Amino acid sequence: MKFTLQHTDKLSNARAGLIETDHGPIETPIFMPVGTVGSVKAVHFRELKEEVKAQIILGNTYHLYLRPGIEILEKVGGLHKFNGWDRPILTDSGGFQVFSLSGNRKLTEEGAYFRSHIDGSKHLFTPEGVVDIERSIGADIMMALDECPPGTSDYSYAKKSLALTLRWLQRGWNRYKETEGKYGYYQSYFPIVQGCVYPDLRKESAKFVADLGADGNAIGGLAVGEPAEKMYEMIEIVNDILPQDKPRYLMGVGTPANILEAIERGVDMMDCVMPTRNGRNAMLFTKNGIMNMKNKKWADDFNPIEIDGAAEVDRLYTRAYLRHLFVSREILALQIASIHNLAFYLWLVQEARKHIQAGDFKAWKDEMMVRVTTRL
């Protein structure tokens, strides 16, 4: 994988770059739609390419390991062949999913024991085993196994958690370096910076991660309960240490405002379930604010969903019709809203890229922050 830093904003740390993978290029900053089980909920790949303009999607190691299973994925030649997506794929290691199981998992030095949410069967994720699983899934970018402590963790717990994560990371990195991909293309491995909301722990983790010299680096354990301002502080601390010439991936974040703030602080890659999950619950993100499509005010609004919207659905359907679909509990509503929100998120990061290149990112970002946080 190759990363080229193309432009840096003069008034902030915002960057525009290019990631080159064997499944195609990725222009940064980029938002990555979440395709947990190999599909982005309610959105066809044709729509992801043509309307959303997605350049890379995510899969999840925990879910794909349980279903359809590694044997099936190896038999077909990896996730790209299985689901038909021919652009880059990133896989989360499953650490966050195991963390979220709480009562059904146990963390040890060896790894994470957990019970399947599907049938209760018992499994073990080790740092080495997760590398092997991600090799079999065939992701272009693989994430390290880590523990993701809650944002409200006390210092003692956060310190112990980080120590375990760093020991796991070294083992996973060793496994990655001694193995190769199974399907004839290159796979990158991104370590993850943890440390909760404690500056000294974040600095320790970022230094350890930077010293590995991986193709790119991730920032995890944020947007998990801590205040937004604390999240932004941690991003700044970490990005002061992570290398300039490698892409930086902020995991699981977030709202349009979160994304703009992260870009301003030097983040290159982001993902979140929010555009699709909130879309399925009738919340639309637009260039002029947030819309609850179940509100009565849209019942006789025959304007397009979003005037000059990023997706074809914005022009095809009216606000009144989309509200009608939601209150009627029609499945089409979920599809339209998901496409719209994803297209808006991709539009937002692409506009950020244009303004970074043009040299006026900071002024544009400040204006957009007011617009995207308005309730319509």
Short mmCIF file of C-alpha atoms in Angstrom, two decimals:
data_model
loop_
_atom_site.label_atom_id
_atom_site.label_comp_id
_atom_site.label_asym_id
_atom_site.label_seq_id
_atom_site.Cartn_x
_atom_site.Cartn_y
_atom_site.Cartn_z
CA MET A 1 0.00 0.00 0.00
CA LYS A 2 1.20 3.49 -0.84
CA PHE A 3 0.12 6.78 0.76
CA THR A 4 0.90 10.13 -0.82
CA LEU A 5 0.27 13.31 1.16
CA GLN A 6 -0.85 15.78 -1.50
CA HIS A 7 -1.97 18.93 0.34
CA THR A 8 -1.90 20.30 3.89
CA ASP A 9 -4.12 23.16 5.05
CA LYS A 10 -2.19 26.25 6.16
CA LEU A 11 -4.55 27.20 9.02
CA SER A 12 -5.13 23.71 10.46
CA ASN A 13 -3.81 20.17 10.33
CA ALA A 14 -6.29 19.08 7.65
CA ARG A 15 -4.74 16.97 4.89
CA ALA A 16 -5.60 15.64 1.45
CA GLY A 17 -3.90 12.49 0.26
CA LEU A 18 -4.09 9.36 -1.85
CA ILE A 19 -3.99 5.75 -0.67
CA GLU A 20 -3.20 3.22 -3.39
CA THR A 21 -4.21 -0.41 -2.87
CA ASP A 22 -4.34 -3.43 -5.15
CA HIS A 23 -8.14 -2.98 -5.34
CA GLY A 24 -7.97 0.66 -6.30
CA PRO A 25 -7.23 4.17 -5.03
CA ILE A 26 -8.76 5.97 -2.05
CA GLU A 27 -8.79 9.77 -1.98
CA THR A 28 -8.51 11.18 1.54
CA PRO A 29 -10.07 12.43 3.69
CA ILE A 30 -12.51 9.57 3.24
CA PHE A 31 -15.59 8.22 4.96
CA MET A 32 -16.01 4.43 4.78
CA PRO A 33 -19.53 2.93 4.84
CA VAL A 34 -19.85 0.09 7.33
CA GLY A 35 -20.65 -3.28 5.77
CA THR A 36 -20.48 -5.41 8.90
CA VAL A 37 -21.42 -8.81 7.47
CA GLY A 38 -20.24 -8.08 3.93
CA SER A 39 -23.14 -5.78 3.04
CA VAL A 40 -24.02 -2.16 3.78
CA LYS A 41 -27.53 -2.43 5.21
CA ALA A 42 -30.30 -1.63 2.72
CA VAL A 43 -27.87 -0.40 0.04
CA HIS A 44 -26.97 -2.23 -3.18
CA PHE A 45 -23.35 -2.09 -4.32
CA ARG A 46 -24.43 -0.38 -7.54
CA GLU A 47 -25.88 2.44 -5.44
CA LEU A 48 -22.75 2.53 -3.27
CA LYS A 49 -20.63 3.10 -6.36
CA GLU A 50 -22.85 5.34 -8.48
CA GLU A 51 -24.81 7.41 -5.95
CA VAL A 52 -22.88 7.20 -2.69
CA LYS A 53 -19.51 7.20 -4.50
CA ALA A 54 -17.96 4.94 -1.89
CA GLN A 55 -14.29 4.14 -2.49
CA ILE A 56 -13.86 1.62 0.34
CA ILE A 57 -16.20 -0.27 2.68
CA LEU A 58 -15.74 -2.09 5.97
CA GLY A 59 -16.32 -5.67 7.00
CA ASN A 60 -16.18 -7.03 10.53
CA THR A 61 -13.98 -9.94 11.57
CA TYR A 62 -16.19 -11.03 14.47
CA HIS A 63 -19.36 -11.23 12.39
CA LEU A 64 -17.78 -12.72 9.25
CA TYR A 65 -15.93 -15.30 11.34
CA LEU A 66 -19.24 -16.48 12.82
CA ARG A 67 -21.24 -16.18 9.58
CA PRO A 68 -20.66 -17.22 6.80
CA GLY A 69 -17.46 -18.58 8.38
CA ILE A 70 -13.85 -18.62 7.29
CA GLU A 71 -14.15 -21.94 5.45
CA ILE A 72 -16.73 -20.49 3.06
CA LEU A 73 -14.71 -17.33 2.46
CA GLU A 74 -11.53 -19.27 1.76
CA LYS A 75 -13.38 -21.60 -0.57
CA VAL A 76 -14.63 -18.74 -2.75
CA GLY A 77 -11.37 -16.76 -2.61
CA GLY A 78 -12.10 -14.07 -0.02
CA LEU A 79 -14.74 -11.48 0.75
CA HIS A 80 -14.28 -9.58 -2.53
CA LYS A 81 -15.25 -12.69 -4.47
CA PHE A 82 -18.00 -13.61 -1.99
CA ASN A 83 -19.90 -10.31 -2.07
CA GLY A 84 -18.79 -8.94 -5.46
CA TRP A 85 -17.28 -5.68 -4.16
CA ASP A 86 -14.20 -5.02 -6.32
CA ARG A 87 -12.89 -1.95 -4.48
CA PRO A 88 -10.87 -1.84 -1.24
CA ILE A 89 -12.18 -3.43 1.96
CA LEU A 90 -11.05 -2.77 5.53
CA THR A 91 -11.82 -5.22 8.32
CA ASP A 92 -12.14 -4.31 11.97
CA SER A 93 -10.53 -6.97 14.15
CA GLY A 94 -13.67 -7.64 16.16
CA GLY A 95 -12.18 -6.18 19.34
CA PHE A 96 -15.00 -3.66 19.75
CA GLN A 97 -17.67 -6.31 19.16
CA VAL A 98 -16.10 -8.62 21.76
CA PHE A 99 -15.88 -5.64 24.15
CA SER A 100 -19.58 -4.89 23.64
CA LEU A 101 -20.56 -8.45 24.61
CA SER A 102 -19.52 -7.62 28.22
CA GLY A 103 -21.25 -10.46 30.07
CA ASN A 104 -20.36 -13.03 27.42
CA ARG A 105 -16.61 -12.52 27.14
CA LYS A 106 -13.43 -12.87 29.20
CA LEU A 107 -10.12 -11.18 28.47
CA THR A 108 -6.90 -13.04 29.24
CA GLU A 109 -3.26 -12.71 28.29
CA GLU A 110 -3.86 -15.35 25.64
CA GLY A 111 -6.71 -13.46 24.03
CA ALA A 112 -10.44 -12.80 24.24
CA TYR A 113 -12.81 -15.65 25.03
CA PHE A 114 -16.38 -14.97 24.01
CA ARG A 115 -19.70 -16.63 23.32
CA SER A 116 -21.40 -16.17 19.97
CA HIS A 117 -24.44 -13.91 20.01
CA ILE A 118 -25.95 -16.32 17.46
CA ASP A 119 -25.88 -19.68 19.23
CA GLY A 120 -23.90 -19.21 22.44
CA SER A 121 -20.94 -21.28 21.22
CA LYS A 122 -17.57 -20.50 22.81
CA HIS A 123 -14.67 -19.03 20.82
CA LEU A 124 -11.23 -17.51 21.34
CA PHE A 125 -9.70 -14.56 19.49
CA THR A 126 -5.92 -14.30 19.88
CA PRO A 127 -3.82 -11.57 18.25
CA GLU A 128 -2.25 -14.17 15.96
CA GLY A 129 -5.53 -15.89 15.22
CA VAL A 130 -7.21 -12.65 14.22
CA VAL A 131 -4.42 -11.94 11.72
CA ASP A 132 -5.01 -15.38 10.22
CA ILE A 133 -8.77 -14.78 10.07
CA GLU A 134 -8.34 -11.39 8.40
CA ARG A 135 -5.89 -12.90 5.92
CA SER A 136 -8.62 -15.41 5.04
CA ILE A 137 -11.30 -12.74 4.76
CA GLY A 138 -8.99 -10.99 2.33
CA ALA A 139 -9.21 -7.38 3.49
CA ASP A 140 -6.93 -4.82 1.89
CA ILE A 141 -6.49 -3.23 5.33
CA MET A 142 -6.57 -5.39 8.47
CA MET A 143 -6.90 -4.04 12.00
CA ALA A 144 -5.03 -5.26 15.08
CA LEU A 145 -6.87 -6.99 17.93
CA ASP A 146 -7.23 -4.63 20.86
CA GLU A 147 -9.34 -4.01 23.93
CA CYS A 148 -11.60 -1.00 23.71
CA PRO A 149 -12.21 0.28 27.27
CA PRO A 150 -15.26 2.48 27.99
CA GLY A 151 -14.68 6.22 27.78
CA THR A 152 -15.55 6.47 31.47
CA SER A 153 -12.84 4.00 32.58
CA ASP A 154 -10.74 5.04 35.57
CA TYR A 155 -7.00 5.49 35.13
CA SER A 156 -6.06 2.17 36.73
CA TYR A 157 -8.28 0.15 34.40
CA ALA A 158 -7.25 2.16 31.32
CA LYS A 159 -3.55 1.62 32.11
CA LYS A 160 -3.96 -2.16 32.52
CA SER A 161 -6.08 -2.32 29.38
CA LEU A 162 -3.49 -0.44 27.34
CA ALA A 163 -0.67 -2.66 28.58
CA LEU A 164 -2.60 -5.73 27.43
CA THR A 165 -3.45 -4.12 24.09
CA LEU A 166 0.21 -3.29 23.42
CA ARG A 167 1.33 -6.83 24.25
CA TRP A 168 -1.36 -8.16 21.93
CA LEU A 169 -0.29 -5.67 19.26
CA GLN A 170 3.31 -6.85 19.30
CA ARG A 171 2.16 -10.45 18.89
CA GLY A 172 -0.23 -9.54 16.08
CA TRP A 173 2.44 -7.49 14.33
CA ASN A 174 4.89 -10.39 14.53
CA ARG A 175 2.27 -12.71 13.03
CA TYR A 176 1.51 -10.24 10.25
CA LYS A 177 5.18 -9.92 9.34
CA GLU A 178 5.69 -13.68 9.12
CA THR A 179 2.61 -14.38 6.95
CA GLU A 180 1.39 -13.40 3.51
CA GLY A 181 -1.98 -12.88 1.84
CA LYS A 182 -3.82 -15.88 0.41
CA TYR A 183 -5.29 -14.39 -2.72
CA GLY A 184 -2.41 -12.79 -4.58
CA TYR A 185 -2.73 -9.17 -3.46
CA TYR A 186 -1.14 -7.08 -0.73
CA GLN A 187 -2.78 -6.67 2.68
CA SER A 188 -1.88 -3.89 5.12
CA TYR A 189 -2.07 -4.12 8.92
CA PHE A 190 -2.97 -1.06 10.99
CA PRO A 191 -2.15 -0.95 14.73
CA ILE A 192 -4.61 0.90 16.96
CA VAL A 193 -3.81 3.64 19.47
CA GLN A 194 -5.70 3.21 22.75
CA GLY A 195 -5.37 4.86 26.18
CA CYS A 196 -8.90 6.09 26.92
CA VAL A 197 -9.00 9.83 27.84
CA TYR A 198 -5.61 9.97 29.57
CA PRO A 199 -2.95 12.00 27.73
CA ASP A 200 0.05 10.08 29.07
CA LEU A 201 -1.49 6.74 28.05
CA ARG A 202 -2.40 8.04 24.61
CA LYS A 203 1.14 9.34 24.12
CA GLU A 204 2.64 6.02 25.22
CA SER A 205 0.39 4.11 22.86
CA ALA A 206 0.95 6.46 19.93
CA LYS A 207 4.72 6.23 20.33
CA PHE A 208 4.60 2.41 20.43
CA VAL A 209 2.36 2.33 17.36
CA ALA A 210 4.44 4.86 15.40
CA ASP A 211 7.63 2.92 16.06
CA LEU A 212 6.24 -0.20 14.37
CA GLY A 213 6.35 1.51 10.99
CA ALA A 214 3.07 0.08 9.71
CA ASP A 215 1.44 1.22 6.44
CA GLY A 216 -1.09 3.25 8.42
CA ASN A 217 -2.30 3.77 11.96
CA ALA A 218 -5.65 3.92 13.70
CA ILE A 219 -7.06 5.79 16.67
CA GLY A 220 -9.52 3.68 18.64
CA GLY A 221 -11.43 3.89 21.89
CA LEU A 222 -13.08 7.25 21.21
CA ALA A 223 -16.77 8.14 20.88
CA VAL A 224 -17.44 5.47 23.54
CA GLY A 225 -18.91 7.67 26.24
CA GLU A 226 -16.41 10.48 26.72
CA PRO A 227 -17.30 14.17 26.01
CA ALA A 228 -16.70 15.32 22.44
CA GLU A 229 -14.14 17.91 23.51
CA LYS A 230 -12.13 15.21 25.26
CA MET A 231 -12.22 13.14 22.06
CA TYR A 232 -10.87 16.08 20.06
CA GLU A 233 -8.12 16.61 22.65
CA MET A 234 -7.04 12.96 22.36
CA ILE A 235 -6.97 13.17 18.55
CA GLU A 236 -4.66 16.18 18.72
CA ILE A 237 -2.34 14.47 21.19
CA VAL A 238 -2.12 11.31 19.12
CA ASN A 239 -1.70 13.03 15.75
CA ASP A 240 1.22 15.04 17.09
CA ILE A 241 3.04 11.70 17.43
CA LEU A 242 1.77 9.53 14.57
CA PRO A 243 3.88 9.92 11.40
CA GLN A 244 2.84 12.53 8.85
CA ASP A 245 3.53 10.23 5.90
CA LYS A 246 1.07 7.50 6.94
CA PRO A 247 -2.74 7.58 6.83
CA ARG A 248 -4.56 8.05 10.14
CA TYR A 249 -7.85 6.26 10.70
CA LEU A 250 -10.27 7.44 13.40
CA MET A 251 -12.45 4.44 14.20
CA GLY A 252 -16.21 4.60 14.70
CA VAL A 253 -16.70 8.38 14.40
CA GLY A 254 -19.25 9.90 13.94
CA THR A 255 -21.61 12.83 13.34
CA PRO A 256 -20.94 15.24 10.46
CA ALA A 257 -19.60 17.72 13.03
CA ASN A 258 -17.30 15.04 14.50
CA ILE A 259 -15.98 14.30 11.03
CA LEU A 260 -15.22 17.93 10.25
CA GLU A 261 -13.44 18.40 13.58
CA ALA A 262 -11.43 15.22 13.02
CA ILE A 263 -10.37 16.29 9.54
CA GLU A 264 -9.26 19.65 10.91
CA ARG A 265 -7.02 17.76 13.36
CA GLY A 266 -5.30 15.65 10.69
CA VAL A 267 -7.47 12.53 10.41
CA ASP A 268 -7.61 10.88 6.97
CA MET A 269 -10.07 7.99 7.32
CA MET A 270 -13.32 7.58 9.26
CA ASP A 271 -16.21 5.14 9.55
CA CYS A 272 -19.45 4.97 11.49
CA VAL A 273 -22.82 3.17 11.41
CA MET A 274 -24.58 6.50 12.07
CA PRO A 275 -25.58 7.44 8.50
CA THR A 276 -27.27 4.08 7.88
CA ARG A 277 -28.54 3.36 11.41
CA ASN A 278 -29.95 6.84 11.91
CA GLY A 279 -31.28 6.82 8.38
CA ARG A 280 -33.26 3.66 9.10
CA ASN A 281 -34.76 5.55 12.03
CA ALA A 282 -35.87 8.48 9.86
CA MET A 283 -33.01 10.91 10.64
CA LEU A 284 -31.50 12.57 7.59
CA PHE A 285 -28.24 14.53 7.56
CA THR A 286 -28.21 17.31 4.97
CA LYS A 287 -26.12 20.29 3.87
CA ASN A 288 -28.42 22.59 5.82
CA GLY A 289 -29.11 20.53 8.93
CA ILE A 290 -30.76 17.48 10.44
CA MET A 291 -34.26 16.34 9.47
CA ASN A 292 -36.58 13.95 11.33
CA MET A 293 -38.64 12.58 8.48
CA LYS A 294 -41.48 11.42 10.74
CA ASN A 295 -42.27 15.01 11.73
CA LYS A 296 -45.68 16.31 10.66
CA LYS A 297 -44.07 19.37 9.07
CA TRP A 298 -42.90 17.28 6.10
CA ALA A 299 -46.37 15.79 5.36
CA ASP A 300 -47.17 18.32 2.63
CA ASP A 301 -43.64 19.41 1.71
CA PHE A 302 -43.29 18.48 -1.95
CA ASN A 303 -39.75 19.74 -2.34
CA PRO A 304 -37.01 17.23 -3.18
CA ILE A 305 -35.58 15.43 -0.15
CA GLU A 306 -32.56 17.69 -0.45
CA ILE A 307 -32.30 20.44 -3.01
CA ASP A 308 -29.04 19.88 -4.89
CA GLY A 309 -28.53 16.68 -2.91
CA ALA A 310 -25.64 14.32 -3.54
CA ALA A 311 -27.70 11.28 -4.56
CA GLU A 312 -30.28 10.55 -7.25
CA VAL A 313 -32.84 9.68 -4.55
CA ASP A 314 -32.72 13.32 -3.43
CA ARG A 315 -34.13 14.38 -6.78
CA LEU A 316 -36.47 11.43 -7.36
CA TYR A 317 -38.47 11.62 -4.14
CA THR A 318 -40.13 14.39 -2.17
CA ARG A 319 -39.98 14.96 1.57
CA ALA A 320 -43.70 14.28 1.82
CA TYR A 321 -43.34 10.94 0.05
CA LEU A 322 -40.40 9.84 2.20
CA ARG A 323 -42.34 10.78 5.35
CA HIS A 324 -45.29 8.77 4.04
CA LEU A 325 -43.03 5.74 3.55
CA PHE A 326 -41.68 6.00 7.10
CA VAL A 327 -45.04 6.38 8.82
CA SER A 328 -46.35 3.52 6.66
CA ARG A 329 -43.34 1.41 7.69
CA GLU A 330 -42.38 0.73 4.10
CA ILE A 331 -38.95 -0.87 3.59
CA LEU A 332 -38.20 1.52 0.73
CA ALA A 333 -37.93 4.34 3.29
CA LEU A 334 -34.92 2.65 4.89
CA GLN A 335 -33.20 2.30 1.53
CA ILE A 336 -33.82 5.89 0.42
CA ALA A 337 -32.67 7.34 3.75
CA SER A 338 -29.56 5.16 3.90
CA ILE A 339 -28.50 6.11 0.37
CA HIS A 340 -29.12 9.77 1.07
CA ASN A 341 -27.14 9.83 4.33
CA LEU A 342 -24.18 7.91 2.93
CA ALA A 343 -24.08 10.11 -0.16
CA PHE A 344 -24.12 13.18 2.08
CA TYR A 345 -21.25 11.87 4.22
CA LEU A 346 -19.18 11.12 1.11
CA TRP A 347 -20.06 14.53 -0.31
CA LEU A 348 -18.94 16.14 2.96
CA VAL A 349 -15.47 14.57 2.95
CA GLN A 350 -15.04 15.18 -0.77
CA GLU A 351 -15.91 18.86 -0.27
CA ALA A 352 -13.45 19.00 2.61
CA ARG A 353 -10.79 17.61 0.28
CA LYS A 354 -11.58 20.27 -2.36
CA HIS A 355 -11.31 23.07 0.17
CA ILE A 356 -8.05 21.70 1.58
CA GLN A 357 -6.69 21.74 -1.95
CA ALA A 358 -8.06 25.23 -2.57
CA GLY A 359 -6.56 26.59 0.64
CA ASP A 360 -9.80 27.77 2.29
CA PHE A 361 -10.72 24.71 4.37
CA LYS A 362 -10.90 26.50 7.74
CA ALA A 363 -13.43 29.12 6.61
CA TRP A 364 -15.54 26.49 4.83
CA LYS A 365 -15.42 24.15 7.83
CA ASP A 366 -16.53 26.87 10.25
CA GLU A 367 -19.52 27.66 8.02
CA MET A 368 -20.43 23.99 7.61
CA MET A 369 -20.27 23.35 11.37
CA VAL A 370 -23.16 25.77 11.88
CA ARG A 371 -25.19 24.28 9.03
CA VAL A 372 -24.81 20.57 9.77
CA THR A 373 -25.66 20.95 13.47
CA THR A 374 -28.93 22.85 12.80
CA ARG A 375 -32.20 21.04 13.47
CA LEU A 376 -34.64 21.64 10.63
#
